[in-house]
Tab-separated table of C-alpha atoms and ligand atoms in Angstrom:
chain	number	residue	atom	x	y	z
A	219	UNK	CA	1.858	50.508	-10.182
A	220	UNK	CA	0.673	47.565	-12.267
A	221	UNK	CA	-0.674	44.280	-10.998
A	222	UNK	CA	2.676	42.712	-11.912
A	223	UNK	CA	4.520	44.966	-9.441
A	224	UNK	CA	2.110	44.185	-6.650
A	225	UNK	CA	3.147	42.348	-3.528
A	226	UNK	CA	-0.526	41.648	-2.871
A	227	UNK	CA	-0.824	37.818	-2.677
A	228	UNK	CA	-4.303	37.786	-4.231
A	229	UNK	CA	-3.165	39.906	-7.198
A	230	UNK	CA	-0.335	37.494	-7.809
A	231	UNK	CA	-2.856	34.677	-8.307
A	232	UNK	CA	-4.113	36.423	-11.428
A	233	UNK	CA	-0.766	37.342	-12.787
A	234	UNK	CA	1.593	34.498	-11.933
A	235	UNK	CA	1.884	30.969	-13.210
A	236	UNK	CA	-0.378	28.567	-15.011
A	237	UNK	CA	-3.783	27.538	-13.679
A	238	UNK	CA	-5.800	24.698	-15.146
A	239	UNK	CA	-9.320	26.053	-15.748
A	240	UNK	CA	-12.453	24.078	-14.904
A	241	UNK	CA	-15.980	24.712	-13.672
A	242	UNK	CA	-17.732	22.956	-10.813
A	243	UNK	CA	-21.074	23.720	-12.445
A	244	UNK	CA	-22.417	25.313	-15.596
A	245	UNK	CA	-24.372	28.532	-15.027
A	246	UNK	CA	-25.424	30.063	-11.742
A	247	UNK	CA	-27.619	28.333	-9.167
A	248	UNK	CA	-28.778	31.726	-7.860
A	249	UNK	CA	-29.570	33.520	-11.145
A	250	UNK	CA	-31.515	36.358	-9.567
A	251	UNK	CA	-29.231	39.387	-9.532
A	252	UNK	CA	-30.951	42.180	-11.414
A	253	UNK	CA	-27.717	43.551	-12.973
A	254	UNK	CA	-26.595	40.141	-14.292
A	255	UNK	CA	-27.351	38.596	-17.684
A	256	UNK	CA	-29.553	35.976	-16.083
A	257	UNK	CA	-31.522	35.634	-19.315
A	258	UNK	CA	-28.523	34.167	-21.128
A	259	UNK	CA	-27.722	30.486	-21.244
A	260	UNK	CA	-24.283	30.792	-19.658
A	261	UNK	CA	-25.973	32.009	-16.458
A	262	UNK	CA	-29.478	30.566	-16.582
A	263	UNK	CA	-28.763	26.941	-17.534
A	264	UNK	CA	-27.559	25.630	-14.239
A	265	UNK	CA	-26.086	22.165	-14.235
A	266	UNK	CA	-23.754	20.800	-11.614
A	267	UNK	CA	-20.894	18.584	-12.796
A	268	UNK	CA	-21.103	15.266	-10.905
A	269	UNK	CA	-18.202	15.111	-8.456
A	270	UNK	CA	-16.812	11.877	-9.914
A	271	UNK	CA	-16.658	13.461	-13.369
A	272	UNK	CA	-14.972	16.539	-11.951
A	273	UNK	CA	-12.376	14.364	-10.218
A	274	UNK	CA	-11.729	12.555	-13.517
A	275	UNK	CA	-11.273	15.909	-15.279
A	276	UNK	CA	-8.873	17.071	-12.561
A	277	UNK	CA	-6.825	13.874	-12.770
A	278	UNK	CA	-6.750	14.087	-16.546
A	279	UNK	CA	-5.596	17.713	-16.542
A	280	UNK	CA	-2.892	16.951	-13.980
A	281	UNK	CA	-1.698	14.053	-16.159
A	282	UNK	CA	-1.730	16.198	-19.333
A	283	UNK	CA	-0.181	19.390	-17.949
A	284	UNK	CA	1.869	18.107	-15.029
A	285	UNK	CA	0.349	20.979	-13.047
A	286	UNK	CA	-1.723	20.710	-9.906
A	287	UNK	CA	-3.043	24.300	-9.741
A	288	UNK	CA	-6.713	24.839	-10.609
A	289	UNK	CA	-8.885	27.892	-11.108
A	290	UNK	CA	-12.623	27.121	-10.990
A	291	UNK	CA	-14.068	29.761	-13.264
A	292	UNK	CA	-17.711	29.316	-12.272
A	293	UNK	CA	-20.178	32.172	-12.257
A	294	UNK	CA	-20.807	31.155	-8.638
A	295	UNK	CA	-19.655	27.736	-7.474
A	296	UNK	CA	-22.343	26.133	-5.267
A	297	UNK	CA	-21.261	25.414	-1.675
A	298	UNK	CA	-22.694	21.869	-1.773
A	299	UNK	CA	-20.672	21.036	-4.899
A	300	UNK	CA	-17.502	22.483	-3.379
A	301	UNK	CA	-18.045	20.450	-0.218
A	302	UNK	CA	-18.475	17.298	-2.257
A	303	UNK	CA	-15.382	18.129	-4.314
A	304	UNK	CA	-13.307	18.809	-1.191
A	305	UNK	CA	-14.291	15.494	0.396
A	306	UNK	CA	-13.593	13.616	-2.836
A	307	UNK	CA	-10.114	15.179	-3.103
A	308	UNK	CA	-9.308	14.267	0.496
A	309	UNK	CA	-10.719	10.743	0.210
A	310	UNK	CA	-8.607	10.069	-2.878
A	311	UNK	CA	-5.559	11.877	-1.490
A	312	UNK	CA	-5.432	14.119	-4.573
A	313	UNK	CA	-3.286	17.105	-3.732
A	314	UNK	CA	-4.139	20.227	-5.722
A	315	UNK	CA	-4.166	23.963	-5.052
A	316	UNK	CA	-7.323	25.738	-6.141
A	317	UNK	CA	-9.363	28.929	-6.090
A	318	UNK	CA	-12.705	29.936	-7.518
A	319	UNK	CA	-15.669	32.262	-7.677
A	320	UNK	CA	-18.476	31.967	-5.113
A	321	UNK	CA	-21.337	33.938	-3.536
A	322	UNK	CA	-20.824	35.260	0.002
A	323	UNK	CA	-23.584	33.107	1.373
A	324	UNK	CA	-23.939	31.748	4.844
A	325	UNK	CA	-23.713	28.133	3.664
A	326	UNK	CA	-19.968	28.852	3.687
A	327	UNK	CA	-19.775	28.201	7.414
A	328	UNK	CA	-16.394	28.450	9.179
A	329	UNK	CA	-16.273	24.627	9.188
A	330	UNK	CA	-16.915	24.382	5.458
A	331	UNK	CA	-14.168	26.968	4.897
A	332	UNK	CA	-11.776	24.746	6.902
A	333	UNK	CA	-12.752	21.732	4.814
A	334	UNK	CA	-12.187	23.666	1.571
A	335	UNK	CA	-8.819	24.843	2.846
A	336	UNK	CA	-7.791	21.272	3.736
A	337	UNK	CA	-8.652	20.236	0.171
A	338	UNK	CA	-6.323	22.854	-1.311
A	339	UNK	CA	-8.456	26.009	-1.562
A	340	UNK	CA	-6.282	29.101	-1.178
A	341	UNK	CA	-8.586	31.896	-2.379
A	342	UNK	CA	-12.124	32.825	-3.386
A	343	UNK	CA	-13.542	35.695	-5.419
A	344	UNK	CA	-17.077	36.946	-4.808
A	345	UNK	CA	-19.367	39.932	-5.294
A	346	UNK	CA	-20.063	42.190	-2.345
A	347	UNK	CA	-21.253	44.662	-4.999
A	348	UNK	CA	-22.673	47.780	-3.352
A	349	UNK	CA	-21.797	46.926	0.302
A	350	UNK	CA	-25.199	48.388	1.250
A	351	UNK	CA	-28.153	46.307	2.397
A	352	UNK	CA	-30.709	48.524	0.645
A	353	UNK	CA	-28.909	48.236	-2.680
A	354	UNK	CA	-28.111	44.527	-2.223
A	355	UNK	CA	-31.831	43.996	-1.619
A	356	UNK	CA	-32.751	45.996	-4.728
A	357	UNK	CA	-30.374	43.966	-6.855
A	358	UNK	CA	-31.620	40.661	-5.348
A	359	UNK	CA	-28.133	39.574	-4.459
A	360	UNK	CA	-29.458	37.454	-1.590
A	361	UNK	CA	-26.768	38.489	0.890
A	362	UNK	CA	-26.360	41.179	3.534
A	363	UNK	CA	-23.216	43.083	4.409
A	364	UNK	CA	-23.216	41.858	8.015
A	365	UNK	CA	-23.463	38.210	6.949
A	366	UNK	CA	-20.769	38.767	4.353
A	367	UNK	CA	-18.423	40.017	7.062
A	368	UNK	CA	-18.978	36.816	9.065
A	369	UNK	CA	-18.555	34.594	6.007
A	370	UNK	CA	-15.341	36.444	5.130
A	371	UNK	CA	-14.082	35.908	8.691
A	372	UNK	CA	-14.631	32.146	8.270
A	373	UNK	CA	-12.546	32.154	5.097
A	374	UNK	CA	-9.852	34.227	6.753
A	375	UNK	CA	-9.641	31.922	9.790
A	376	UNK	CA	-9.253	29.003	7.378
A	377	UNK	CA	-6.344	30.800	5.667
A	378	UNK	CA	-8.263	31.484	2.429
A	379	UNK	CA	-7.740	34.830	0.649
A	380	UNK	CA	-10.666	36.908	-0.640
A	381	UNK	CA	-11.123	39.166	-3.649
A	382	UNK	CA	-14.379	41.162	-3.519
A	383	UNK	CA	-16.094	42.605	-6.589
A	384	UNK	CA	-17.567	45.987	-5.672
A	385	UNK	CA	-20.011	48.167	-7.548
A	386	UNK	CA	-20.975	51.839	-7.422
A	387	UNK	CA	-23.480	53.963	-9.314
A	388	UNK	CA	-26.272	51.387	-8.867
A	389	UNK	CA	-29.865	52.447	-9.626
A	390	UNK	CA	-30.957	55.082	-7.090
A	391	UNK	CA	-27.620	54.888	-5.204
A	392	UNK	CA	-26.926	58.116	-3.326
A	393	UNK	CA	-23.503	59.587	-2.646
A	394	UNK	CA	-24.167	58.985	1.046
A	395	UNK	CA	-24.586	55.258	0.298
A	396	UNK	CA	-21.365	55.169	-1.718
A	397	UNK	CA	-19.460	56.818	1.138
A	398	UNK	CA	-20.983	54.368	3.611
A	399	UNK	CA	-20.035	51.438	1.362
A	400	UNK	CA	-16.472	52.677	1.214
A	401	UNK	CA	-16.367	52.909	5.016
A	402	UNK	CA	-17.508	49.266	5.296
A	403	UNK	CA	-14.914	48.211	2.737
A	404	UNK	CA	-12.244	50.171	4.631
A	405	UNK	CA	-13.071	48.252	7.811
A	406	UNK	CA	-13.110	44.897	6.003
A	407	UNK	CA	-9.702	45.530	4.442
A	408	UNK	CA	-8.247	46.936	7.687
A	409	UNK	CA	-9.295	43.724	9.479
A	410	UNK	CA	-7.676	41.727	6.649
A	411	UNK	CA	-10.992	40.063	5.773
A	412	UNK	CA	-10.575	41.200	2.164
A	413	UNK	CA	-7.155	41.057	0.551
A	414	UNK	CA	-8.156	42.338	-2.868
A	415	UNK	CA	-11.098	44.203	-4.380
A	416	UNK	CA	-12.139	46.292	-7.368
A	417	UNK	CA	-14.877	48.908	-7.801
A	418	UNK	CA	-16.818	48.488	-11.056
A	419	UNK	CA	-19.142	51.207	-12.238
A	420	UNK	CA	-22.687	49.837	-12.571
A	421	UNK	CA	-23.554	49.204	-16.211
A	422	UNK	CA	-26.891	48.130	-17.619
A	423	UNK	CA	-26.558	45.048	-19.796
A	424	UNK	CA	-29.117	44.088	-22.397
A	425	UNK	CA	-30.017	40.660	-21.001
A	426	UNK	CA	-30.211	41.595	-17.333
A	427	UNK	CA	-33.541	42.226	-15.560
A	428	UNK	CA	-32.572	45.932	-15.316
A	429	UNK	CA	-31.806	46.051	-19.046
A	430	UNK	CA	-35.015	44.269	-19.957
A	431	UNK	CA	-37.235	46.362	-17.647
A	432	UNK	CA	-35.340	49.621	-16.994
A	433	UNK	CA	-38.454	51.560	-15.941
A	434	UNK	CA	-39.053	49.135	-13.041
A	435	UNK	CA	-35.641	50.199	-11.733
A	436	UNK	CA	-36.149	53.913	-12.355
A	437	UNK	CA	-33.808	53.993	-15.377
A	438	UNK	CA	-34.085	55.196	-18.950
A	439	UNK	CA	-31.968	53.549	-21.664
A	440	UNK	CA	-30.197	56.130	-23.826
A	441	UNK	CA	-28.444	53.895	-26.315
A	442	UNK	CA	-26.449	52.801	-28.173
A	443	UNK	CA	-28.602	52.587	-31.258
A	444	UNK	CA	-28.694	49.186	-32.905
A	445	UNK	CA	-26.285	49.111	-35.868
A	446	UNK	CA	-26.451	45.479	-36.843
A	447	UNK	CA	-24.237	44.140	-34.060
A	448	UNK	CA	-25.534	43.269	-30.645
A	449	UNK	CA	-24.347	45.700	-27.957
A	450	UNK	CA	-24.576	44.240	-24.506
A	451	UNK	CA	-23.604	47.338	-22.498
A	452	UNK	CA	-26.266	50.050	-22.591
A	453	UNK	CA	-26.084	53.730	-21.702
A	454	UNK	CA	-28.638	54.836	-19.142
A	455	UNK	CA	-29.841	57.767	-17.104
A	456	UNK	CA	-31.081	57.506	-13.556
A	457	UNK	CA	-33.720	60.035	-12.578
A	458	UNK	CA	-33.016	59.547	-8.850
A	459	UNK	CA	-29.243	59.748	-8.628
A	460	UNK	CA	-26.058	60.893	-10.302
A	461	UNK	CA	-22.658	59.233	-10.450
A	462	UNK	CA	-20.032	61.886	-11.177
A	463	UNK	CA	-16.668	60.672	-12.477
A	464	UNK	CA	-14.786	62.002	-9.448
A	465	UNK	CA	-16.733	59.534	-7.282
A	466	UNK	CA	-15.294	56.543	-9.135
A	467	UNK	CA	-11.850	58.124	-9.116
A	468	UNK	CA	-11.987	58.527	-5.315
A	469	UNK	CA	-13.100	54.920	-4.853
A	470	UNK	CA	-10.350	53.658	-7.147
A	471	UNK	CA	-7.717	55.716	-5.320
A	472	UNK	CA	-8.866	54.538	-1.899
A	473	UNK	CA	-8.676	50.859	-2.828
A	474	UNK	CA	-5.332	51.141	-4.534
A	475	UNK	CA	-3.977	52.451	-1.251
A	476	UNK	CA	-5.939	50.166	1.053
A	477	UNK	CA	-4.736	47.049	-0.720
A	478	UNK	CA	-1.172	48.139	-0.134
A	479	UNK	CA	-2.244	48.809	3.476
A	480	UNK	CA	-1.942	52.571	3.205
A	481	UNK	CA	-4.437	55.146	4.471
A	482	UNK	CA	-6.610	52.614	6.281
A	483	UNK	CA	-7.018	54.933	9.245
A	484	UNK	CA	-7.974	58.014	7.205
A	485	UNK	CA	-11.504	59.424	7.080
A	486	UNK	CA	-12.973	58.015	3.844
A	487	UNK	CA	-14.032	61.535	2.700
A	488	UNK	CA	-10.387	62.372	2.075
A	489	UNK	CA	-10.194	60.165	-1.023
A	490	UNK	CA	-12.631	62.323	-3.005
A	491	UNK	CA	-11.840	65.531	-4.884
A	492	UNK	CA	-15.259	66.994	-4.067
A	493	UNK	CA	-16.985	67.356	-0.727
A	494	UNK	CA	-18.979	64.283	0.298
A	495	UNK	CA	-21.033	63.642	3.438
A	496	UNK	CA	-19.582	62.025	6.537
A	497	UNK	CA	-20.027	58.241	6.676
A	498	UNK	CA	-22.993	57.158	8.791
A	499	UNK	CA	-21.428	53.728	9.448
A	500	UNK	CA	-20.058	53.452	13.011
A	501	UNK	CA	-16.281	53.001	13.059
A	502	UNK	CA	-16.900	49.944	15.249
A	503	UNK	CA	-19.355	48.316	12.791
A	504	UNK	CA	-17.118	45.379	11.871
A	505	UNK	CA	-15.713	44.792	15.352
A	506	UNK	CA	-19.266	44.660	16.690
A	507	UNK	CA	-20.359	42.228	13.965
A	508	UNK	CA	-17.432	39.892	14.489
A	509	UNK	CA	-18.067	39.835	18.224
A	510	UNK	CA	-21.856	39.616	18.246
A	511	UNK	CA	-22.971	38.492	14.792
A	512	UNK	CA	-24.186	34.946	14.313
A	513	UNK	CA	-24.252	33.001	11.082
A	514	UNK	CA	-27.577	31.241	10.706
A	515	UNK	CA	-26.521	27.728	11.708
A	516	UNK	CA	-29.909	26.063	11.802
A	517	UNK	CA	-28.589	23.085	9.889
A	518	UNK	CA	-25.800	22.337	12.383
A	519	UNK	CA	-27.633	19.326	13.817
A	520	UNK	CA	-27.910	17.932	10.266
A	521	UNK	CA	-24.206	18.020	9.693
A	522	UNK	CA	-21.714	15.218	9.529
A	523	UNK	CA	-18.358	14.933	11.265
A	524	UNK	CA	-15.187	15.065	9.179
A	525	UNK	CA	-11.761	14.791	10.788
A	526	UNK	CA	-9.048	16.876	9.143
A	527	UNK	CA	-6.466	16.616	11.908
A	528	UNK	CA	-4.447	13.510	10.972
A	529	UNK	CA	-3.275	10.881	13.446
A	530	UNK	CA	-4.073	11.103	17.119
A	531	UNK	CA	-2.335	8.758	19.551
A	532	UNK	CA	-3.774	7.394	22.713
A	533	UNK	CA	-2.198	6.566	26.089
A	534	UNK	CA	-3.832	5.172	29.177
A	535	UNK	CA	-2.633	6.628	32.497
A	536	UNK	CA	-4.509	5.214	35.499
A	537	UNK	CA	-8.193	5.764	34.821
A	538	UNK	CA	-7.566	8.795	32.562
A	539	UNK	CA	-6.567	8.713	28.918
A	540	UNK	CA	-4.322	11.094	27.056
A	541	UNK	CA	-5.133	11.831	23.441
A	542	UNK	CA	-2.022	13.252	21.848
A	543	UNK	CA	-2.034	15.124	18.584
A	544	UNK	CA	1.347	16.091	17.228
A	545	UNK	CA	0.688	16.925	13.596
A	546	UNK	CA	2.078	20.405	13.862
A	547	UNK	CA	5.174	21.222	15.900
A	548	UNK	CA	2.941	21.876	18.829
A	549	UNK	CA	1.718	18.857	20.760
A	550	UNK	CA	-1.896	18.925	21.932
A	551	UNK	CA	-2.743	16.672	24.842
A	552	UNK	CA	-6.348	16.110	25.845
A	553	UNK	CA	-7.004	14.231	29.058
A	554	UNK	CA	-10.311	12.420	29.251
A	555	UNK	CA	-11.931	9.513	31.122
A	556	UNK	CA	-11.053	6.300	29.287
A	557	UNK	CA	-14.549	5.695	27.880
A	558	UNK	CA	-14.752	9.222	26.412
A	559	UNK	CA	-11.251	8.988	24.967
A	560	UNK	CA	-12.188	5.736	23.245
A	561	UNK	CA	-15.329	7.384	21.860
A	562	UNK	CA	-13.283	10.317	20.520
A	563	UNK	CA	-10.789	7.915	18.958
A	564	UNK	CA	-13.577	5.976	17.297
A	565	UNK	CA	-15.173	9.197	16.050
A	566	UNK	CA	-11.852	10.278	14.551
A	567	UNK	CA	-11.425	6.935	12.780
A	568	UNK	CA	-14.918	6.950	11.271
A	569	UNK	CA	-14.773	10.592	10.238
A	570	UNK	CA	-11.332	10.545	8.607
A	571	UNK	CA	-11.640	10.790	4.803
A	572	UNK	CA	-10.166	7.592	3.396
A	573	UNK	CA	-12.334	6.049	0.671
A	574	UNK	CA	-14.615	7.412	-2.085
A	575	UNK	CA	-18.208	8.183	-1.113
A	576	UNK	CA	-17.732	7.059	2.478
A	577	UNK	CA	-20.507	7.710	5.003
A	578	UNK	CA	-19.380	10.234	7.601
A	579	UNK	CA	-21.019	9.988	11.027
A	580	UNK	CA	-23.896	12.272	11.680
A	581	UNK	CA	-23.544	14.283	14.888
A	582	UNK	CA	-26.683	12.529	16.219
A	583	UNK	CA	-25.158	9.150	15.419
A	584	UNK	CA	-22.055	10.192	17.340
A	585	UNK	CA	-24.338	11.173	20.221
A	586	UNK	CA	-25.976	7.741	20.275
A	587	UNK	CA	-22.556	6.122	20.705
A	588	UNK	CA	-21.372	8.533	23.400
A	589	UNK	CA	-20.688	6.847	26.762
A	590	UNK	CA	-23.478	8.569	28.689
A	591	UNK	CA	-26.910	10.112	28.298
A	592	UNK	CA	-27.929	12.723	25.718
A	593	UNK	CA	-27.618	15.305	28.465
A	594	UNK	CA	-24.029	14.090	29.234
A	595	UNK	CA	-23.275	14.387	25.515
A	596	UNK	CA	-24.634	17.942	25.372
A	597	UNK	CA	-22.567	18.820	28.446
A	598	UNK	CA	-19.482	17.289	26.801
A	599	UNK	CA	-20.027	19.481	23.721
A	600	UNK	CA	-19.531	22.532	25.953
A	601	UNK	CA	-16.244	21.344	27.485
A	602	UNK	CA	-12.830	22.745	26.604
A	603	UNK	CA	-11.792	19.209	25.549
A	604	UNK	CA	-14.448	19.127	22.822
A	605	UNK	CA	-13.557	22.665	21.735
A	606	UNK	CA	-9.930	21.593	21.375
A	607	UNK	CA	-10.887	18.513	19.363
A	608	UNK	CA	-12.936	20.789	17.088
A	609	UNK	CA	-10.092	23.290	16.744
A	610	UNK	CA	-7.485	20.584	16.036
A	611	UNK	CA	-9.443	19.119	13.153
A	612	UNK	CA	-13.046	18.052	13.644
A	613	UNK	CA	-15.414	19.943	11.341
A	614	UNK	CA	-19.180	19.619	11.062
A	615	UNK	CA	-20.157	19.999	7.440
B	727	LIG	S1	-24.222	38.071	-10.401
B	727	LIG	FE1	-23.317	36.112	-9.914
B	727	LIG	S2	-24.622	35.293	-8.265
B	727	LIG	FE2	-25.787	36.906	-9.275
B	727	LIG	S3	-27.006	35.853	-10.806
B	727	LIG	FE3	-25.118	36.563	-11.811
B	727	LIG	S4	-23.714	34.846	-11.708
B	727	LIG	FE4	-25.364	34.465	-10.224
């Protein structure tokens, strides 16, 4: 089957239609991964495009091409720049559909994912690479597999598709680690947290930290010999591990099936032509993470309120107020004391994107205007009414 025959929605993004190409920033703000050409300008010279300029470029491309579909082809688009872009699109009522390349980092909170989705984001691509914390640490990727699962869940809940870049044959990677990585990927695909993925065989490149200092990573460069043209991909040997071809073939076969939702309940060993060890990853790893894992949300109190829910109407009945939200077919009614309903209404007005560079209320500012004490406010934040307001359209970003 070719990508063109695929019913996979993420694959169709690559193969169907025209996408205007832009970058949110030049280079990579992370620039630490040991397998990446971080020594080259296209990665190392990081420069964010100011949001206003990006908006101008978007408007110009829409005017020139008549198309409103954008692919941000960054090395890794920074979350802060994407947030700023999303707000600017909403404030100016610019309707586009977009996708782009990111890092699976925890700054992509579930709320930020909802904001990106509201601004037209339909998909992201990102490197999960080896799906093993030891190897991710060695390659200085700056993410863990558990956190990636939670970040992916935020994207999924916001209706954003994910393509994950995967890697095998990394320096010192054992077959046990590859099998364990496949088991984690199997669980991520089965839970629909990843809709598309591809296993790349690890390759040393000349301008990466591994290529520049192979001995520090336990590798020996075997070639190619320099013949007058620069070769970026280098052949290597790894004194600590081997990567037989059948390993890559098994990984490729497993994913081809998984992405068509076949074989997701099979033991991962069955995809390989040779005997491999049993996975050491519990079959409940992902379920446990999704239930108990916590994204580091230490900056939540710093965040600002943005309302994505559209109009909310207000009715007074006796001394209680009904806030009615009927954007979707379903009508949500929230009954509150009049003073709290007025506060919610005011919060919605001030946090609705409507004009460029507007100041969104800080959660602490909202607290200071709440009809009651700080303790009443904190109690209100735990009520089902507040949770419904948040789920209808109030994000903290
Ligand atoms: S692999 Fe991606 S995130 Fe890592 S340094 Fe390169 S561009 Fe940046």
